[in-house]
Coordinates of C-alpha atoms in Angstrom, one line a residue:
M1 CA 159.8 105.2 98.3
L2 CA 155.6 104.8 98.4
N3 CA 155.8 108.2 96.0
K4 CA 157.8 106.6 93.6
L5 CA 155.9 103.2 93.6
F6 CA 152.4 105.0 92.9
F7 CA 153.9 107.9 90.8
K8 CA 157.5 107.4 89.4
T9 CA 157.3 103.7 88.1
E10 CA 157.8 103.4 84.1
M11 CA 154.7 101.2 83.4
T12 CA 155.9 99.7 80.3
W13 CA 153.8 97.3 78.7
K14 CA 156.7 94.8 79.6
R15 CA 156.9 95.8 82.6
V16 CA 152.7 95.4 82.9
I17 CA 153.2 91.5 81.5
L18 CA 156.1 90.8 83.8
F19 CA 154.3 91.8 86.5
A20 CA 151.5 90.1 86.0
I21 CA 152.9 86.9 85.5
G22 CA 155.5 87.4 88.8
V23 CA 152.2 87.9 90.3
A24 CA 150.5 85.4 89.1
V25 CA 153.1 82.7 89.8
F26 CA 153.1 84.0 93.5
T27 CA 149.1 84.0 94.0
A28 CA 149.4 80.4 92.3
A29 CA 152.1 79.4 94.8
M30 CA 150.3 80.4 97.7
L31 CA 147.5 78.5 96.4
V32 CA 148.9 75.0 96.4
I33 CA 151.8 75.1 99.5
P34 CA 150.5 73.0 101.8
F35 CA 151.2 75.5 105.1
T36 CA 150.2 78.4 102.7
I37 CA 146.8 76.9 102.1
H38 CA 143.7 79.1 103.5
T39 CA 145.9 81.7 105.4
S40 CA 146.5 85.1 104.4
L41 CA 149.0 84.6 101.8
S42 CA 146.5 82.7 100.1
N43 CA 143.6 85.3 100.3
P44 CA 144.3 86.9 97.0
G45 CA 142.9 84.2 95.1
T46 CA 139.9 84.7 96.7
Y47 CA 140.0 88.2 97.6
L48 CA 140.1 91.9 95.7
E49 CA 142.0 93.4 98.7
S50 CA 145.4 92.8 96.9
W51 CA 144.2 93.2 93.0
I52 CA 142.7 96.7 94.1
L53 CA 146.7 97.5 94.8
F54 CA 147.9 96.4 92.0
A55 CA 145.3 97.9 89.9
L56 CA 146.2 101.2 91.3
I57 CA 149.6 101.0 91.0
I58 CA 149.2 100.4 86.7
I59 CA 146.8 103.2 86.8
M60 CA 148.5 105.8 88.6
N61 CA 151.5 105.3 86.3
C62 CA 149.8 105.9 83.2
N63 CA 149.8 109.3 81.4
K64 CA 146.2 108.4 80.0
P65 CA 143.0 107.1 80.8
L66 CA 142.6 105.1 78.3
E67 CA 146.4 103.9 78.7
A68 CA 145.2 103.1 82.1
G69 CA 142.4 101.0 81.2
L70 CA 143.7 98.9 78.4
K71 CA 147.4 98.2 80.7
T72 CA 145.0 97.4 84.1
F73 CA 142.5 94.8 81.6
V74 CA 145.7 93.6 80.0
F75 CA 147.8 92.9 83.7
F76 CA 143.8 91.2 84.8
L77 CA 143.7 89.3 81.0
I78 CA 147.0 87.0 82.0
S79 CA 147.1 87.2 85.4
Q80 CA 143.9 85.5 86.7
P81 CA 143.9 82.6 83.9
L82 CA 147.5 81.9 84.5
I83 CA 146.5 81.3 88.2
Y84 CA 144.1 79.1 87.4
L85 CA 146.5 77.1 84.9
L86 CA 149.5 77.1 87.3
Q87 CA 147.4 75.4 90.0
V88 CA 145.9 72.7 87.4
P89 CA 148.9 69.8 88.1
F90 CA 148.2 70.2 91.5
S91 CA 144.6 70.8 92.3
S92 CA 142.2 67.5 92.3
L93 CA 139.9 69.3 90.0
G94 CA 142.4 69.0 87.6
W95 CA 141.2 71.5 84.3
Q96 CA 137.6 71.5 85.9
I97 CA 139.6 74.2 88.4
F98 CA 138.7 76.6 85.5
M99 CA 134.8 76.7 86.7
F100 CA 135.7 79.2 89.2
Y101 CA 137.0 81.4 86.8
P102 CA 134.3 83.1 85.6
Q103 CA 133.8 85.7 88.2
W104 CA 137.4 86.7 87.6
G105 CA 136.8 86.9 83.8
L106 CA 133.9 89.5 84.7
L107 CA 135.6 91.1 86.7
T108 CA 138.5 91.4 83.9
L109 CA 135.9 92.7 81.4
L110 CA 134.7 95.3 84.3
T111 CA 139.0 96.7 84.8
F112 CA 138.8 98.3 81.4
P113 CA 136.3 101.2 82.4
G114 CA 137.0 100.7 86.1
A115 CA 141.0 101.5 85.2
M116 CA 139.7 104.3 83.3
I117 CA 137.3 106.3 85.8
A118 CA 140.2 105.5 88.6
W119 CA 142.6 107.0 86.5
L120 CA 140.9 110.7 87.7
I121 CA 142.6 109.7 91.3
K122 CA 145.6 111.7 89.7
K123 CA 143.7 114.7 89.1
D124 CA 143.0 114.6 93.5
N125 CA 140.5 117.0 93.4
V126 CA 136.8 116.0 95.0
L127 CA 135.7 113.8 92.5
S128 CA 139.2 112.3 93.1
A129 CA 138.5 111.6 96.8
I130 CA 135.0 110.2 96.0
I131 CA 136.5 107.4 93.0
L132 CA 139.2 106.4 95.7
S133 CA 136.7 106.2 98.5
F134 CA 135.1 103.1 96.2
A135 CA 138.2 100.9 96.9
T136 CA 139.1 102.1 100.6
M137 CA 135.0 101.4 101.4
Y138 CA 135.7 98.2 100.1
L139 CA 138.3 98.0 102.1
T140 CA 136.8 98.7 105.3
F141 CA 134.1 95.9 104.4
Q142 CA 136.8 93.5 103.9
G143 CA 138.8 94.6 107.1
I144 CA 136.0 93.9 109.1
Y145 CA 135.5 90.6 107.4
F146 CA 138.5 89.2 108.2
M147 CA 138.7 91.1 112.2
C148 CA 135.5 88.4 112.4
E149 CA 137.1 86.0 111.1
M150 CA 139.9 86.7 113.1
L151 CA 138.5 86.9 116.6
N152 CA 136.4 83.4 115.9
F153 CA 139.7 81.8 114.7
F154 CA 142.9 83.9 115.7
P155 CA 145.1 84.3 114.0
H156 CA 143.5 83.2 111.1
N157 CA 143.6 86.2 108.4
L158 CA 145.2 88.6 111.3
L159 CA 147.7 89.8 108.2
S160 CA 144.3 90.2 105.9
F161 CA 143.0 92.6 108.7
I162 CA 145.9 94.4 109.2
Y163 CA 146.7 95.0 105.7
C164 CA 143.0 96.3 104.8
F165 CA 143.5 99.0 107.2
V166 CA 147.0 100.0 106.7
L167 CA 146.5 100.2 102.6
I168 CA 143.4 102.4 103.6
F169 CA 146.0 105.1 105.3
V170 CA 148.5 104.9 102.1
F171 CA 145.8 105.2 99.7
I172 CA 144.6 107.9 101.4
L173 CA 147.7 109.9 102.2
V174 CA 149.5 109.1 99.1
L175 CA 147.4 109.8 96.6
L176 CA 145.7 112.4 97.5
K177 CA 148.2 115.2 98.3
N178 CA 145.1 118.3 99.0
K179 CA 143.8 118.3 102.5
R180 CA 141.0 118.7 101.9
N181 CA 140.2 115.6 99.5
R182 CA 141.8 113.6 102.5
I183 CA 139.3 114.8 104.7
I184 CA 136.5 113.6 102.3
A185 CA 138.2 110.7 101.7
F186 CA 138.6 109.8 105.8
S187 CA 135.0 110.6 105.9
L188 CA 133.5 108.7 103.5
T189 CA 135.7 105.9 104.5
G190 CA 134.4 106.3 107.9
I191 CA 130.5 106.3 107.0
G192 CA 131.6 102.5 105.0
L193 CA 133.5 101.5 108.2
L194 CA 130.2 102.0 110.5
A195 CA 128.2 100.6 107.7
S196 CA 130.8 97.6 107.5
I197 CA 130.3 97.0 111.4
W198 CA 127.0 97.3 111.3
V199 CA 126.4 94.5 108.7
Q200 CA 128.8 92.3 110.4
V201 CA 126.6 92.5 113.4
L202 CA 123.5 92.0 111.4
L203 CA 124.8 88.8 109.8
M204 CA 126.4 87.7 113.2
G205 CA 122.1 88.0 114.7
F206 CA 121.2 86.0 112.1
A207 CA 124.1 83.6 112.7
F208 CA 122.1 83.1 115.9

């Protein structure tokens, strides 16, 4: 099932556009429904972990790096503004809610070169493992952050904490087939995990 999702889904332009609209509608809904606001379900409106998954689904199903760059860029170009647009009628900020968009707009621009680089993961070599490790190390940092939130306000962000670390294993075990490359990716991710814990310990120290 996961192999089909990442390698055997025909990512046509129509599917990219429908995917972007569907994700935007769901994310916006989670940000306005009272019992989902400030829960793991609304985190895609703030954090990147889910968007890394969406991007890699598109990228891994593209045949050329330029195709990956263009389709990922268009996916973000549609989904991100649409999330804010759908919130306008429900937000006390109204149209001013778009003041939070610039950071996502910058991210959208970066998806074009970023997706072209990420496409190299398909090569399943040492460079692929290193490139994928940037995503998994981000997930470790975000996962540790969610863990701290969970421990302080249980069960807040419990699902996000689990999601981040499950996603790490999915990415490495599904996207990389070569054992050596998996070991490299897990090793780099482990370094990222230790660094994430150290940073959180420092932040807790400063807090006290």
